[in-house]
């Protein structure tokens, strides 16, 4: 599967967010990843539906997918707002969904793609029952809450195992996304293990080069 890059603007220059997003889209990013944090499930408070609705015209014009990663308690209460704001894919944490199947159905009933994600210490078995219901599985390769963290090496075998399970179940169409600490080195490792979507934040926005240069370096590292 071709590898897509989903930049997370958590560590972008938020004083000029629109420009940063346009630079990112012009550089060929296939998705924009909105890291939504509520200060309860994770120790940080970030963006809401207003930011999603502000970015939606930009991603739509570029033909890029606008995806929301809900690192929030009780996501079922927020999903309609993010759908209304223009999110096209919503990913929820298994750790926050006692009725995970129903929450995934809620997302799909709104006409959106549905994703499920799990923290580094949550066993893969926690999401196995819903693999046939989702469009995407997001493997967290850091403990969620902040950009600029280091990729947890244990993530690689989780990615490998998950890709294996998807193949065994004939679910090759399910995207396997990885989020956290992705750079030109860990990107190669994650893709080799079976990831086909990479969430990348600080490697694009905090590094020395321009957004376009950083994205191009990432692409070169993973072979296009
Ligand atoms: C959870 C966030 C971050 C972010 C990626 O903390 O989801 O993982 O997207 O940030 P970097 O690429 O800087 O680790
Ligand atoms: Zn994320």
Coordinates of C-alpha atoms and ligand atoms in Angstrom, one line a residue:
X1 CA 0.0 0.0 0.0
X2 CA 1.3 3.5 -0.7
X3 CA 2.4 5.3 2.4
X4 CA 0.5 8.4 3.4
X5 CA 1.8 11.2 5.6
X6 CA -0.6 12.8 8.1
X7 CA 1.0 15.9 9.6
X8 CA 0.0 16.8 13.1
X9 CA 0.2 20.6 13.6
X10 CA 0.4 20.3 17.4
X11 CA 4.0 21.7 17.2
X12 CA 3.5 24.0 14.2
X13 CA 3.7 27.8 14.4
X14 CA 0.2 28.4 15.6
X15 CA 0.5 32.1 15.1
X16 CA 0.2 31.4 11.4
X17 CA -1.6 28.1 11.4
X18 CA -3.4 28.6 8.0
X19 CA -0.1 29.3 6.2
X20 CA 1.5 26.3 7.9
X21 CA -1.3 24.0 6.8
X22 CA -1.2 25.4 3.2
X23 CA 2.5 24.9 3.1
X24 CA 2.0 21.3 4.3
X25 CA -0.8 20.6 1.7
X26 CA 1.2 22.2 -1.1
X27 CA 4.1 19.9 -0.1
X28 CA 1.8 17.0 -0.8
X29 CA 0.6 15.8 2.5
X30 CA -2.3 13.4 1.9
X31 CA -4.0 14.1 5.3
X32 CA -4.1 16.6 8.1
X33 CA -4.2 15.1 11.6
X34 CA -5.9 17.1 14.3
X35 CA -4.7 16.1 17.8
X36 CA -7.7 16.8 20.1
X37 CA -6.9 16.6 23.8
X38 CA -9.3 17.4 26.7
X39 CA -6.9 17.7 29.6
X40 CA -8.5 14.7 31.3
X41 CA -7.7 11.6 29.3
X42 CA -4.3 13.2 28.5
X43 CA -2.5 15.9 30.5
X44 CA -2.9 18.5 27.7
X45 CA -5.7 20.7 26.2
X46 CA -5.6 21.5 22.5
X47 CA -7.9 22.0 19.6
X48 CA -11.7 21.8 19.2
X49 CA -14.3 21.7 16.4
X50 CA -13.7 25.4 15.6
X51 CA -10.2 24.6 14.5
X52 CA -11.4 21.7 12.4
X53 CA -14.0 23.9 10.7
X54 CA -11.3 26.6 10.0
X55 CA -9.1 24.0 8.3
X56 CA -11.8 22.2 6.4
X57 CA -11.8 24.5 3.4
X58 CA -8.0 24.2 3.1
X59 CA -8.0 20.4 3.1
X60 CA -11.0 20.2 0.9
X61 CA -9.4 22.5 -1.7
X62 CA -6.2 20.3 -1.6
X63 CA -8.1 17.0 -1.7
X64 CA -6.5 16.0 1.6
X65 CA -8.3 14.0 4.3
X66 CA -9.1 15.8 7.5
X67 CA -8.8 13.4 10.4
X68 CA -9.5 14.0 14.1
X69 CA -7.7 11.9 16.8
X70 CA -9.9 12.2 19.9
X71 CA -7.7 11.9 23.0
X72 CA -10.8 12.7 25.2
X73 CA -13.0 11.1 27.8
X74 CA -16.5 10.3 26.6
X75 CA -15.8 10.9 22.9
X76 CA -19.4 10.0 22.0
X77 CA -20.5 13.4 23.3
X78 CA -18.0 15.2 21.0
X79 CA -18.2 13.1 17.8
X80 CA -21.3 15.0 16.4
X81 CA -19.5 18.3 16.8
X82 CA -16.4 17.2 15.0
X83 CA -18.5 15.6 12.2
X84 CA -20.4 18.9 11.9
X85 CA -17.1 20.8 11.8
X86 CA -15.9 18.8 8.8
X87 CA -13.8 16.0 10.1
X88 CA -13.9 13.1 7.6
X89 CA -12.3 10.4 9.8
X90 CA -12.6 10.3 13.6
X91 CA -10.4 8.0 15.7
X92 CA -11.3 7.1 19.2
X93 CA -9.3 5.5 22.0
X94 CA -10.4 2.1 23.1
X95 CA -9.5 3.2 26.7
X96 CA -12.2 5.8 26.6
X97 CA -15.0 3.7 25.0
X98 CA -16.8 1.2 27.3
X99 CA -19.2 0.7 24.3
X100 CA -16.6 0.7 21.6
X101 CA -18.7 -1.0 18.9
X102 CA -21.5 1.5 19.5
X103 CA -19.2 4.5 19.3
X104 CA -17.6 3.2 16.1
X105 CA -21.1 2.8 14.7
X106 CA -22.0 6.3 15.8
X107 CA -19.1 7.7 13.7
X108 CA -20.1 5.6 10.6
X109 CA -23.8 6.5 11.0
X110 CA -22.6 10.2 10.5
X111 CA -21.1 9.2 7.2
X112 CA -17.5 9.4 8.4
X113 CA -14.7 6.9 8.3
X114 CA -14.0 5.4 11.8
X115 CA -10.7 4.7 13.4
X116 CA -9.7 3.1 16.7
X117 CA -6.5 3.7 18.6
X118 CA -4.7 2.3 21.6
X119 CA -2.0 3.5 24.0
X120 CA 1.4 1.8 24.1
X121 CA 0.5 -0.3 27.2
X122 CA -2.9 -1.5 25.9
X123 CA -2.7 -5.0 24.5
X124 CA -3.8 -5.4 20.8
X125 CA -6.4 -7.9 21.9
X126 CA -8.4 -4.9 23.2
X127 CA -9.3 -3.9 19.7
X128 CA -9.5 -7.2 17.9
X129 CA -13.3 -7.5 18.1
X130 CA -13.8 -4.3 16.1
X131 CA -11.1 -4.7 13.4
X132 CA -13.7 -5.6 10.8
X133 CA -15.8 -2.5 11.6
X134 CA -13.1 0.2 11.3
X135 CA -11.4 1.9 8.4
X136 CA -8.2 2.6 10.4
X137 CA -6.2 1.4 13.4
X138 CA -3.9 4.0 15.0
X139 CA -1.0 2.5 16.9
X140 CA 0.3 5.1 19.5
X141 CA 4.1 4.9 19.5
X142 CA 4.3 7.4 22.3
X143 CA 2.2 8.0 25.4
X144 CA -0.3 10.5 24.2
X145 CA -0.4 14.1 25.2
X146 CA 2.6 15.9 23.7
X147 CA 4.5 16.3 20.4
X148 CA 8.3 15.9 20.3
X149 CA 8.5 12.7 22.2
X150 CA 10.7 9.7 21.4
X151 CA 9.3 6.7 19.5
X152 CA 8.8 3.7 21.8
X153 CA 10.8 0.8 20.3
X154 CA 8.3 -1.7 21.5
X155 CA 5.8 -0.1 18.9
X156 CA 7.5 -1.9 16.0
X157 CA 6.6 -5.4 17.0
X158 CA 3.0 -4.2 17.8
X159 CA 2.8 -2.8 14.2
X160 CA 4.1 -6.1 12.8
X161 CA 1.7 -8.2 14.8
X162 CA -1.3 -6.0 14.0
X163 CA -0.5 -6.0 10.2
X164 CA -0.3 -9.8 10.5
X165 CA -3.7 -10.0 12.2
X166 CA -5.3 -7.8 9.6
X167 CA -3.8 -10.0 6.8
X168 CA -5.0 -13.2 8.5
X169 CA -8.5 -11.8 8.7
X170 CA -8.4 -10.6 5.1
X171 CA -8.6 -6.9 6.3
X172 CA -5.8 -5.6 4.2
X173 CA -7.9 -2.6 3.3
X174 CA -7.7 -1.3 6.9
X175 CA -5.2 1.6 7.2
X176 CA -2.5 1.0 9.9
X177 CA -1.5 4.4 11.2
X178 CA 1.3 5.2 13.6
X179 CA 1.5 8.3 15.8
X180 CA 4.4 9.6 17.8
X181 CA 8.1 10.1 17.4
X182 CA 8.1 9.5 13.7
X183 CA 11.2 10.8 11.9
X184 CA 13.4 9.8 9.0
X185 CA 14.7 6.8 11.0
X186 CA 11.6 5.6 12.8
X187 CA 9.4 6.1 9.7
X188 CA 11.5 3.5 7.9
X189 CA 11.1 1.1 10.8
X190 CA 7.3 1.7 11.1
X191 CA 6.7 1.2 7.4
X192 CA 8.8 -1.9 7.2
X193 CA 6.7 -3.3 10.0
X194 CA 3.5 -2.6 8.1
X195 CA 2.3 0.9 8.8
X196 CA 0.9 2.7 5.7
X197 CA -0.1 6.1 7.3
X198 CA 2.4 8.1 9.4
X199 CA 1.4 10.9 11.8
X200 CA 4.3 13.3 11.9
X201 CA 4.5 16.5 14.0
X202 CA 7.8 17.8 15.2
X203 CA 9.9 16.3 12.5
X204 CA 7.9 18.5 10.0
X205 CA 7.3 21.6 12.0
X206 CA 10.2 21.9 14.6
X207 CA 13.1 20.7 12.6
X208 CA 15.6 23.1 10.9
X209 CA 14.3 22.9 7.3
X210 CA 11.1 24.2 5.8
X211 CA 7.9 22.2 5.9
X212 CA 8.4 21.2 2.3
X213 CA 12.0 20.2 2.9
X214 CA 11.2 18.1 6.0
X215 CA 8.3 16.4 4.2
X216 CA 10.5 15.7 1.2
X217 CA 13.2 14.2 3.5
X218 CA 10.6 11.9 5.1
X219 CA 9.4 10.8 1.7
X220 CA 12.9 10.1 0.5
X221 CA 13.6 8.1 3.7
X222 CA 10.6 5.8 3.1
X223 CA 11.2 5.5 -0.6
X224 CA 8.6 7.9 -2.0
Ligands
LIG1 C1 0.1 12.5 20.9 C2 0.2 13.2 19.6 C3 1.6 13.3 19.1 C4 1.7 14.0 17.7 C5 2.9 13.6 17.0 O1 0.9 12.9 21.8 O2 -0.7 12.6 18.8 O3 2.1 12.0 19.0 O4 0.6 13.7 17.0 O5 3.9 14.4 17.5 P1 5.5 14.1 17.1 O6 5.5 13.7 15.6 O7 6.2 15.4 17.4 O8 5.9 13.0 18.0
LIG2 ZN1 -2.5 12.0 17.0

